[in-house]
Amino acid sequence: MGRSRDSSRPAGDGMSDDEFWGTAPHSPSGSTRSPSDDDLFGDTPAAPPPADAPSSRRPWWPYALGGAVAGALIVGAVVIVGGAGDDAPAPPVVASPTTSAPTEPAEPSPTEATEATTTPTPEPAPEPSATTPATPNTGAAWLAVLDTVDVAPEGTSSGYDRDRYGDGWSDTDGNGCDTRNDVLARDLDDVEMRDACLVENGWLDDPYSGERTYFERGWETSALVQIDHVVPMAESWRSGAAAWTDAEREAFSNDPLNLLAVDGELNQQKQADDVAEWLPPYEGSRCGYAAQMVAVKSTYGLTVDAAERDALAEILGGCGETVLLTGTAWPLTE
């Protein structure tokens, strides 16, 4: 590969298990009548006149003559009234009450219907911002991310001390469980828990060997599955972390983006090597492994040296669909 392992570097950066940083978990924590027509209009008929009412006979012609005169007068009055202007008051008309069927309400005009039924139009959901980052999913996309990582000569290990990265696995995300158990719970299948935080056992599809490995907690078995820092802590020191604060280094060492549950033996074999010096034996994981390296270095502003960059570019250049081995989205957003 690009360069051989530097024997002067600190080895054994694969933070293994109980024997390294410990595994003690944090303890989690009345109706009314309607009026009738009789009530409203008083339609009771009048009583007929008495049958025995007296009558007197008189000559008929005076009455006939008087009736003729009266008729003529009435006709004249009708003519006069008919010729009156529109302003003359019309005689009152008394109509007998009738009961009619209720009429259907008139349909509103199109304008009225529109005004009556118009409701506010909901605002469409905003389109995703053009600046919202999407997780790269091809080798070419990860190459584009690699182009944003600074290339610089690798620094030295002078001053490096594992203790500068914290006392061990901590609960940096505040969920009540230490990071090691969080990663085991994420990466293992068929997990059994001893309590809310402590992973008792489970199966690992190991990304480094391509084999399925059984994890069981115990002094003699826990080390079979260890937690690897994809970008080793010593490598991060030589790539810029030497200038960080201790708190920043502790956050880095507990970041799940940079952590994988892997075969313990291969983790020890890798030690503190970068991608130019060591790759997973299982070739099916190399694209994801290279992408994971790029994601971590880009996130933390760490540099790559020329050999690293060439190795990463060669691997990613031959990759099609490529996802992170952690199966997480990147970059992480709040």
mmCIF file of C-alpha atoms in Angstrom:
data_model
loop_
_atom_site.group_PDB
_atom_site.id
_atom_site.type_symbol
_atom_site.label_atom_id
_atom_site.label_comp_id
_atom_site.label_asym_id
_atom_site.label_seq_id
_atom_site.Cartn_x
_atom_site.Cartn_y
_atom_site.Cartn_z
ATOM 1 C CA MET A 1 0.000 0.000 0.000
ATOM 2 C CA GLY A 2 1.146 3.624 0.184
ATOM 3 C CA ARG A 3 3.591 3.307 3.032
ATOM 4 C CA SER A 4 4.745 0.858 5.681
ATOM 5 C CA ARG A 5 3.881 1.094 9.335
ATOM 6 C CA ASP A 6 6.047 3.482 11.323
ATOM 7 C CA SER A 7 7.459 1.382 14.148
ATOM 8 C CA SER A 8 8.069 4.514 16.207
ATOM 9 C CA ARG A 9 4.336 5.208 16.532
ATOM 10 C CA PRO A 10 2.349 4.203 19.600
ATOM 11 C CA ALA A 11 0.538 0.935 18.987
ATOM 12 C CA GLY A 12 -2.579 -0.651 20.382
ATOM 13 C CA ASP A 13 -4.980 2.207 19.779
ATOM 14 C CA GLY A 14 -7.874 -0.198 19.257
ATOM 15 C CA MET A 15 -9.750 0.551 22.440
ATOM 16 C CA SER A 16 -10.761 -2.975 23.237
ATOM 17 C CA ASP A 17 -13.081 -3.781 26.048
ATOM 18 C CA ASP A 18 -13.371 -4.352 29.756
ATOM 19 C CA GLU A 19 -9.615 -4.669 30.153
ATOM 20 C CA PHE A 20 -8.994 -1.219 28.606
ATOM 21 C CA TRP A 21 -11.632 1.319 29.573
ATOM 22 C CA GLY A 22 -14.085 -0.753 31.596
ATOM 23 C CA THR A 23 -17.713 -1.457 30.975
ATOM 24 C CA ALA A 24 -19.568 -0.466 34.141
ATOM 25 C CA PRO A 25 -22.826 0.986 32.858
ATOM 26 C CA HIS A 26 -24.513 4.103 34.098
ATOM 27 C CA SER A 27 -27.818 3.361 35.863
ATOM 28 C CA PRO A 28 -30.676 4.752 33.737
ATOM 29 C CA SER A 29 -32.882 6.622 34.939
ATOM 30 C CA GLY A 30 -90.543 21.187 27.088
ATOM 31 C CA SER A 31 -92.098 21.614 23.720
ATOM 32 C CA THR A 32 -94.557 24.481 22.866
ATOM 33 C CA ARG A 33 -97.617 24.464 20.576
ATOM 34 C CA SER A 34 -97.468 26.427 17.323
ATOM 35 C CA PRO A 35 -100.401 28.829 16.784
ATOM 36 C CA SER A 36 -103.083 27.553 14.368
ATOM 37 C CA ASP A 37 -104.672 29.640 11.592
ATOM 38 C CA ASP A 38 -107.699 30.166 13.844
ATOM 39 C CA ASP A 39 -105.446 31.623 16.499
ATOM 40 C CA LEU A 40 -103.809 33.989 14.065
ATOM 41 C CA PHE A 41 -106.599 35.242 11.791
ATOM 42 C CA GLY A 42 -110.015 34.611 13.623
ATOM 43 C CA ASP A 43 -111.575 32.638 10.806
ATOM 44 C CA THR A 44 -114.721 31.510 12.761
ATOM 45 C CA PRO A 45 -117.831 32.003 10.408
ATOM 46 C CA ALA A 46 -120.482 34.637 11.316
ATOM 47 C CA ALA A 47 -123.958 33.443 12.589
ATOM 48 C CA PRO A 48 -126.893 33.562 10.008
ATOM 49 C CA PRO A 49 -129.753 36.116 10.542
ATOM 50 C CA PRO A 50 -132.948 34.910 12.406
ATOM 51 C CA ALA A 51 -135.412 33.061 10.184
ATOM 52 C CA ASP A 52 -138.506 34.878 11.620
ATOM 53 C CA ALA A 53 -137.300 38.428 10.953
ATOM 54 C CA PRO A 54 -140.305 40.644 9.839
ATOM 55 C CA SER A 55 -140.475 42.050 6.274
ATOM 56 C CA SER A 56 -142.763 44.702 4.529
ATOM 57 C CA ARG A 57 -143.796 44.780 0.878
ATOM 58 C CA ARG A 58 -143.413 47.969 -1.162
ATOM 59 C CA PRO A 59 -143.682 48.779 -4.926
ATOM 60 C CA TRP A 60 -140.718 47.499 -6.836
ATOM 61 C CA TRP A 61 -140.229 50.277 -9.408
ATOM 62 C CA PRO A 62 -138.815 52.903 -7.024
ATOM 63 C CA TYR A 63 -136.209 50.434 -6.120
ATOM 64 C CA ALA A 64 -135.486 49.559 -9.716
ATOM 65 C CA LEU A 65 -135.069 53.190 -10.650
ATOM 66 C CA GLY A 66 -132.882 53.866 -7.695
ATOM 67 C CA GLY A 67 -130.779 50.843 -8.519
ATOM 68 C CA ALA A 68 -130.246 52.041 -12.070
ATOM 69 C CA VAL A 69 -129.104 55.440 -10.886
ATOM 70 C CA ALA A 70 -126.824 53.905 -8.335
ATOM 71 C CA GLY A 71 -125.324 51.610 -10.931
ATOM 72 C CA ALA A 72 -124.525 54.521 -13.207
ATOM 73 C CA LEU A 73 -122.832 56.348 -10.402
ATOM 74 C CA ILE A 74 -120.735 53.327 -9.553
ATOM 75 C CA VAL A 75 -119.571 52.919 -13.159
ATOM 76 C CA GLY A 76 -118.523 56.560 -13.268
ATOM 77 C CA ALA A 77 -116.605 56.209 -10.099
ATOM 78 C CA VAL A 78 -114.748 53.225 -11.446
ATOM 79 C CA VAL A 79 -113.749 55.162 -14.564
ATOM 80 C CA ILE A 80 -112.508 58.090 -12.489
ATOM 81 C CA VAL A 81 -110.533 55.858 -10.174
ATOM 82 C CA GLY A 82 -109.049 53.904 -13.060
ATOM 83 C CA GLY A 83 -107.735 57.096 -14.588
ATOM 84 C CA ALA A 84 -105.898 58.170 -11.487
ATOM 85 C CA GLY A 85 -102.099 58.408 -11.582
ATOM 86 C CA ASP A 86 -99.644 55.826 -10.221
ATOM 87 C CA ASP A 87 -99.344 57.839 -7.003
ATOM 88 C CA ALA A 88 -102.976 57.241 -6.047
ATOM 89 C CA PRO A 89 -103.166 54.748 -3.207
ATOM 90 C CA ALA A 90 -104.545 51.408 -4.193
ATOM 91 C CA PRO A 91 -107.515 50.164 -2.223
ATOM 92 C CA PRO A 92 -106.582 47.630 0.377
ATOM 93 C CA VAL A 93 -106.886 44.074 -0.709
ATOM 94 C CA VAL A 94 -107.763 41.488 1.851
ATOM 95 C CA ALA A 95 -106.757 38.028 0.823
ATOM 96 C CA SER A 96 -107.872 34.948 2.535
ATOM 97 C CA PRO A 97 -104.994 33.147 4.198
ATOM 98 C CA THR A 98 -103.621 30.219 2.337
ATOM 99 C CA THR A 99 -101.230 27.537 3.289
ATOM 100 C CA SER A 100 -98.433 27.062 0.798
ATOM 101 C CA ALA A 101 -95.702 24.488 0.640
ATOM 102 C CA PRO A 102 -92.290 25.714 1.701
ATOM 103 C CA THR A 103 -90.184 26.774 -1.218
ATOM 104 C CA GLU A 104 -86.635 25.624 -1.854
ATOM 105 C CA PRO A 105 -84.083 28.307 -1.096
ATOM 106 C CA ALA A 106 -82.764 29.936 -4.198
ATOM 107 C CA GLU A 107 -79.382 28.644 -5.293
ATOM 108 C CA PRO A 108 -76.681 31.219 -4.798
ATOM 109 C CA SER A 109 -75.207 32.832 -7.824
ATOM 110 C CA PRO A 110 -71.694 31.662 -8.784
ATOM 111 C CA THR A 111 -70.263 34.775 -7.201
ATOM 112 C CA GLU A 112 -72.180 34.229 -3.958
ATOM 113 C CA ALA A 113 -71.210 30.567 -3.882
ATOM 114 C CA THR A 114 -67.597 31.449 -4.401
ATOM 115 C CA GLU A 115 -67.683 34.013 -1.632
ATOM 116 C CA ALA A 116 -69.469 31.655 0.744
ATOM 117 C CA THR A 117 -67.212 28.668 0.190
ATOM 118 C CA THR A 118 -63.874 30.351 -0.197
ATOM 119 C CA THR A 119 -61.449 29.081 2.453
ATOM 120 C CA PRO A 120 -57.850 30.044 3.013
ATOM 121 C CA THR A 121 -55.502 28.040 0.838
ATOM 122 C CA PRO A 122 -52.916 26.248 3.006
ATOM 123 C CA GLU A 123 -49.353 27.228 2.433
ATOM 124 C CA PRO A 124 -47.380 24.525 0.603
ATOM 125 C CA ALA A 125 -44.682 22.755 2.568
ATOM 126 C CA PRO A 126 -41.362 24.469 2.029
ATOM 127 C CA GLU A 127 -38.999 22.793 -0.351
ATOM 128 C CA PRO A 128 -35.804 21.466 1.205
ATOM 129 C CA SER A 129 -33.179 24.126 1.272
ATOM 130 C CA ALA A 130 -30.609 23.894 -1.462
ATOM 131 C CA THR A 131 -27.996 24.161 1.247
ATOM 132 C CA THR A 132 -29.326 21.196 3.273
ATOM 133 C CA PRO A 133 -26.609 18.574 2.997
ATOM 134 C CA ALA A 134 -27.487 15.086 1.805
ATOM 135 C CA THR A 135 -25.552 11.992 2.801
ATOM 136 C CA PRO A 136 -23.211 10.990 -0.041
ATOM 137 C CA ASN A 137 -24.081 7.522 -1.302
ATOM 138 C CA THR A 138 -21.599 6.839 -4.085
ATOM 139 C CA GLY A 139 -17.860 6.599 -4.340
ATOM 140 C CA ALA A 140 -17.826 9.681 -6.572
ATOM 141 C CA ALA A 141 -19.777 11.675 -3.993
ATOM 142 C CA TRP A 142 -17.326 10.689 -1.262
ATOM 143 C CA LEU A 143 -14.441 11.662 -3.530
ATOM 144 C CA ALA A 144 -15.994 15.131 -3.694
ATOM 145 C CA VAL A 145 -15.975 15.258 0.110
ATOM 146 C CA LEU A 146 -12.362 14.073 0.145
ATOM 147 C CA ASP A 147 -11.482 17.060 -2.028
ATOM 148 C CA THR A 148 -12.528 19.339 0.853
ATOM 149 C CA VAL A 149 -10.100 17.714 3.314
ATOM 150 C CA ASP A 150 -6.754 19.460 3.654
ATOM 151 C CA VAL A 151 -3.665 17.541 2.585
ATOM 152 C CA ALA A 152 -0.673 18.112 4.860
ATOM 153 C CA PRO A 153 2.387 16.209 6.042
ATOM 154 C CA GLU A 154 1.606 13.985 8.962
ATOM 155 C CA GLY A 155 2.597 15.375 12.333
ATOM 156 C CA THR A 156 4.501 13.552 15.035
ATOM 157 C CA SER A 157 3.271 11.603 18.027
ATOM 158 C CA SER A 158 5.213 13.843 20.386
ATOM 159 C CA GLY A 159 3.111 14.595 23.456
ATOM 160 C CA TYR A 160 0.488 11.983 22.617
ATOM 161 C CA ASP A 161 -1.070 10.267 25.618
ATOM 162 C CA ARG A 162 -4.202 8.200 25.579
ATOM 163 C CA ASP A 163 -5.299 9.857 28.814
ATOM 164 C CA ARG A 164 -5.574 13.144 26.893
ATOM 165 C CA TYR A 165 -8.755 11.652 25.339
ATOM 166 C CA GLY A 166 -10.594 11.139 28.614
ATOM 167 C CA ASP A 167 -10.757 8.542 31.330
ATOM 168 C CA GLY A 168 -12.622 5.985 29.239
ATOM 169 C CA TRP A 169 -16.062 5.399 27.857
ATOM 170 C CA SER A 170 -18.343 8.197 28.982
ATOM 171 C CA ASP A 171 -21.972 9.165 28.526
ATOM 172 C CA THR A 172 -21.425 12.119 26.219
ATOM 173 C CA ASP A 173 -24.928 11.948 24.698
ATOM 174 C CA GLY A 174 -26.608 11.962 28.122
ATOM 175 C CA ASN A 175 -28.784 8.886 27.564
ATOM 176 C CA GLY A 176 -27.617 7.223 30.776
ATOM 177 C CA CYS A 177 -25.480 4.571 29.048
ATOM 178 C CA ASP A 178 -21.760 4.627 28.268
ATOM 179 C CA THR A 179 -20.657 4.865 24.651
ATOM 180 C CA ARG A 180 -19.304 1.337 24.431
ATOM 181 C CA ASN A 181 -22.688 -0.188 25.265
ATOM 182 C CA ASP A 182 -24.406 2.274 22.923
ATOM 183 C CA VAL A 183 -22.225 1.048 20.051
ATOM 184 C CA LEU A 184 -22.681 -2.625 20.920
ATOM 185 C CA ALA A 185 -26.459 -2.135 21.021
ATOM 186 C CA ARG A 186 -26.318 -0.378 17.639
ATOM 187 C CA ASP A 187 -24.051 -2.840 15.809
ATOM 188 C CA LEU A 188 -25.153 -6.212 17.214
ATOM 189 C CA ASP A 189 -28.205 -8.263 16.240
ATOM 190 C CA ASP A 190 -30.447 -10.284 18.565
ATOM 191 C CA VAL A 191 -29.183 -8.299 21.526
ATOM 192 C CA GLU A 192 -29.976 -9.324 25.081
ATOM 193 C CA MET A 193 -29.608 -6.706 27.790
ATOM 194 C CA ARG A 194 -28.723 -7.264 31.426
ATOM 195 C CA ASP A 195 -30.411 -4.001 32.325
ATOM 196 C CA ALA A 196 -31.364 -0.816 30.491
ATOM 197 C CA CYS A 197 -27.771 -0.190 29.388
ATOM 198 C CA LEU A 198 -25.587 -3.267 29.714
ATOM 199 C CA VAL A 199 -25.374 -5.445 26.581
ATOM 200 C CA GLU A 200 -25.209 -9.077 27.722
ATOM 201 C CA ASN A 201 -24.826 -10.821 24.354
ATOM 202 C CA GLY A 202 -25.639 -10.638 20.659
ATOM 203 C CA TRP A 203 -24.412 -11.398 17.151
ATOM 204 C CA LEU A 204 -22.043 -9.206 15.149
ATOM 205 C CA ASP A 205 -21.767 -9.142 11.366
ATOM 206 C CA ASP A 206 -18.139 -8.104 11.529
ATOM 207 C CA PRO A 207 -17.306 -5.483 8.879
ATOM 208 C CA TYR A 208 -13.574 -6.202 9.011
ATOM 209 C CA SER A 209 -13.603 -9.981 8.555
ATOM 210 C CA GLY A 210 -16.975 -10.423 6.860
ATOM 211 C CA GLU A 211 -17.795 -13.148 9.378
ATOM 212 C CA ARG A 212 -20.572 -13.492 11.935
ATOM 213 C CA THR A 213 -19.271 -13.431 15.497
ATOM 214 C CA TYR A 214 -21.037 -14.126 18.778
ATOM 215 C CA PHE A 215 -20.498 -11.648 21.584
ATOM 216 C CA GLU A 216 -20.968 -12.673 25.198
ATOM 217 C CA ARG A 217 -20.013 -10.511 28.123
ATOM 218 C CA GLY A 218 -17.401 -12.036 30.360
ATOM 219 C CA TRP A 219 -13.747 -11.846 31.391
ATOM 220 C CA GLU A 220 -12.721 -14.426 28.814
ATOM 221 C CA THR A 221 -15.181 -13.578 26.025
ATOM 222 C CA SER A 222 -15.766 -9.806 25.915
ATOM 223 C CA ALA A 223 -12.491 -9.122 24.090
ATOM 224 C CA LEU A 224 -13.678 -11.170 21.089
ATOM 225 C CA VAL A 225 -15.686 -8.102 20.043
ATOM 226 C CA GLN A 226 -14.038 -4.716 20.572
ATOM 227 C CA ILE A 227 -14.851 -1.107 19.725
ATOM 228 C CA ASP A 228 -12.551 0.344 17.074
ATOM 229 C CA HIS A 229 -11.849 4.011 16.439
ATOM 230 C CA VAL A 230 -11.984 4.167 12.629
ATOM 231 C CA VAL A 231 -9.636 7.130 12.763
ATOM 232 C CA PRO A 232 -7.367 5.994 15.618
ATOM 233 C CA MET A 233 -6.791 8.440 18.449
ATOM 234 C CA ALA A 234 -3.040 8.531 17.843
ATOM 235 C CA GLU A 235 -3.697 9.159 14.135
ATOM 236 C CA SER A 236 -6.022 12.022 15.022
ATOM 237 C CA TRP A 237 -3.266 13.491 17.211
ATOM 238 C CA ARG A 238 -0.863 13.505 14.259
ATOM 239 C CA SER A 239 -3.581 15.010 12.028
ATOM 240 C CA GLY A 240 -4.542 18.026 14.128
ATOM 241 C CA ALA A 241 -6.047 16.849 17.422
ATOM 242 C CA ALA A 242 -2.860 17.782 19.262
ATOM 243 C CA ALA A 243 -4.128 21.362 19.169
ATOM 244 C CA TRP A 244 -7.512 20.501 20.667
ATOM 245 C CA THR A 245 -8.636 20.842 24.247
ATOM 246 C CA ASP A 246 -8.951 17.744 26.399
ATOM 247 C CA ALA A 247 -12.743 18.117 26.318
ATOM 248 C CA GLU A 248 -12.714 18.162 22.517
ATOM 249 C CA ARG A 249 -10.555 15.061 22.410
ATOM 250 C CA GLU A 250 -12.864 13.243 24.844
ATOM 251 C CA ALA A 251 -15.863 14.101 22.658
ATOM 252 C CA PHE A 252 -13.979 12.756 19.634
ATOM 253 C CA SER A 253 -13.077 9.488 21.349
ATOM 254 C CA ASN A 254 -16.748 8.909 22.258
ATOM 255 C CA ASP A 255 -18.311 9.949 18.950
ATOM 256 C CA PRO A 256 -20.345 7.035 17.465
ATOM 257 C CA LEU A 257 -19.514 8.340 13.980
ATOM 258 C CA ASN A 258 -15.951 7.155 14.538
ATOM 259 C CA LEU A 259 -16.749 3.908 16.377
ATOM 260 C CA LEU A 260 -17.411 0.367 15.162
ATOM 261 C CA ALA A 261 -17.905 -2.946 16.934
ATOM 262 C CA VAL A 262 -15.426 -5.272 15.215
ATOM 263 C CA ASP A 263 -13.479 -8.501 15.554
ATOM 264 C CA GLY A 264 -11.124 -8.034 18.506
ATOM 265 C CA GLU A 265 -8.111 -9.652 16.868
ATOM 266 C CA LEU A 266 -8.348 -7.457 13.766
ATOM 267 C CA ASN A 267 -8.733 -4.389 15.940
ATOM 268 C CA GLN A 268 -5.453 -5.192 17.659
ATOM 269 C CA GLN A 269 -3.839 -5.872 14.298
ATOM 270 C CA LYS A 270 -4.833 -2.449 12.986
ATOM 271 C CA GLN A 271 -3.376 -0.619 16.008
ATOM 272 C CA ALA A 272 -3.042 3.113 15.125
ATOM 273 C CA ASP A 273 -2.579 2.734 11.362
ATOM 274 C CA ASP A 274 -4.182 5.010 8.802
ATOM 275 C CA VAL A 275 -5.851 3.869 5.565
ATOM 276 C CA ALA A 276 -2.562 3.861 3.650
ATOM 277 C CA GLU A 277 -1.129 1.300 6.069
ATOM 278 C CA TRP A 278 -4.046 -0.973 6.943
ATOM 279 C CA LEU A 279 -7.348 -1.997 5.371
ATOM 280 C CA PRO A 280 -9.999 -4.506 6.469
ATOM 281 C CA PRO A 281 -9.233 -7.968 5.055
ATOM 282 C CA TYR A 282 -12.859 -8.199 3.916
ATOM 283 C CA GLU A 283 -12.852 -6.271 0.635
ATOM 284 C CA GLY A 284 -16.627 -5.847 0.684
ATOM 285 C CA SER A 285 -16.243 -3.321 3.493
ATOM 286 C CA ARG A 286 -13.433 -1.236 2.079
ATOM 287 C CA CYS A 287 -15.616 1.317 0.284
ATOM 288 C CA GLY A 288 -17.604 1.935 3.452
ATOM 289 C CA TYR A 289 -14.420 1.999 5.517
ATOM 290 C CA ALA A 290 -12.817 4.626 3.258
ATOM 291 C CA ALA A 291 -16.015 6.698 3.294
ATOM 292 C CA GLN A 292 -16.069 6.482 7.089
ATOM 293 C CA MET A 293 -12.497 7.784 7.251
ATOM 294 C CA VAL A 294 -13.395 10.707 4.995
ATOM 295 C CA ALA A 295 -16.545 11.514 6.997
ATOM 296 C CA VAL A 296 -14.652 11.631 10.295
ATOM 297 C CA LYS A 297 -11.708 13.647 9.013
ATOM 298 C CA SER A 298 -14.032 16.102 7.271
ATOM 299 C CA THR A 299 -16.252 16.484 10.345
ATOM 300 C CA TYR A 300 -13.343 17.222 12.667
ATOM 301 C CA GLY A 301 -11.167 19.224 10.286
ATOM 302 C CA LEU A 302 -8.353 16.674 10.456
ATOM 303 C CA THR A 303 -5.808 16.494 7.670
ATOM 304 C CA VAL A 304 -4.733 13.621 5.444
ATOM 305 C CA ASP A 305 -1.201 13.154 4.207
ATOM 306 C CA ALA A 306 -0.464 12.485 0.545
ATOM 307 C CA ALA A 307 -0.295 8.696 0.962
ATOM 308 C CA GLU A 308 -3.637 8.644 2.761
ATOM 309 C CA ARG A 309 -5.260 10.774 0.125
ATOM 310 C CA ASP A 310 -3.989 8.576 -2.700
ATOM 311 C CA ALA A 311 -5.185 5.417 -0.947
ATOM 312 C CA LEU A 312 -8.624 6.889 -0.264
ATOM 313 C CA ALA A 313 -8.964 8.186 -3.829
ATOM 314 C CA GLU A 314 -7.981 4.797 -5.270
ATOM 315 C CA ILE A 315 -10.518 2.931 -3.169
ATOM 316 C CA LEU A 316 -13.410 5.369 -3.625
ATOM 317 C CA GLY A 317 -12.694 5.694 -7.349
ATOM 318 C CA GLY A 318 -13.689 2.042 -7.766
ATOM 319 C CA CYS A 319 -16.834 2.229 -5.615
ATOM 320 C CA GLY A 320 -20.422 2.435 -6.785
ATOM 321 C CA GLU A 321 -23.066 2.727 -4.117
ATOM 322 C CA THR A 322 -21.282 3.474 -0.874
ATOM 323 C CA VAL A 323 -22.723 3.857 2.610
ATOM 324 C CA LEU A 324 -21.026 4.361 5.936
ATOM 325 C CA LEU A 325 -20.247 1.234 7.925
ATOM 326 C CA THR A 326 -22.014 2.795 10.900
ATOM 327 C CA GLY A 327 -25.188 3.060 8.822
ATOM 328 C CA THR A 328 -25.664 6.641 9.966
ATOM 329 C CA ALA A 329 -26.525 9.802 8.063
ATOM 330 C CA TRP A 330 -23.778 12.301 7.411
ATOM 331 C CA PRO A 331 -23.172 15.084 7.962
ATOM 332 C CA LEU A 332 -25.112 15.046 11.189
ATOM 333 C CA THR A 333 -27.677 17.845 11.544
ATOM 334 C CA GLU A 334 -29.441 19.135 14.644
#
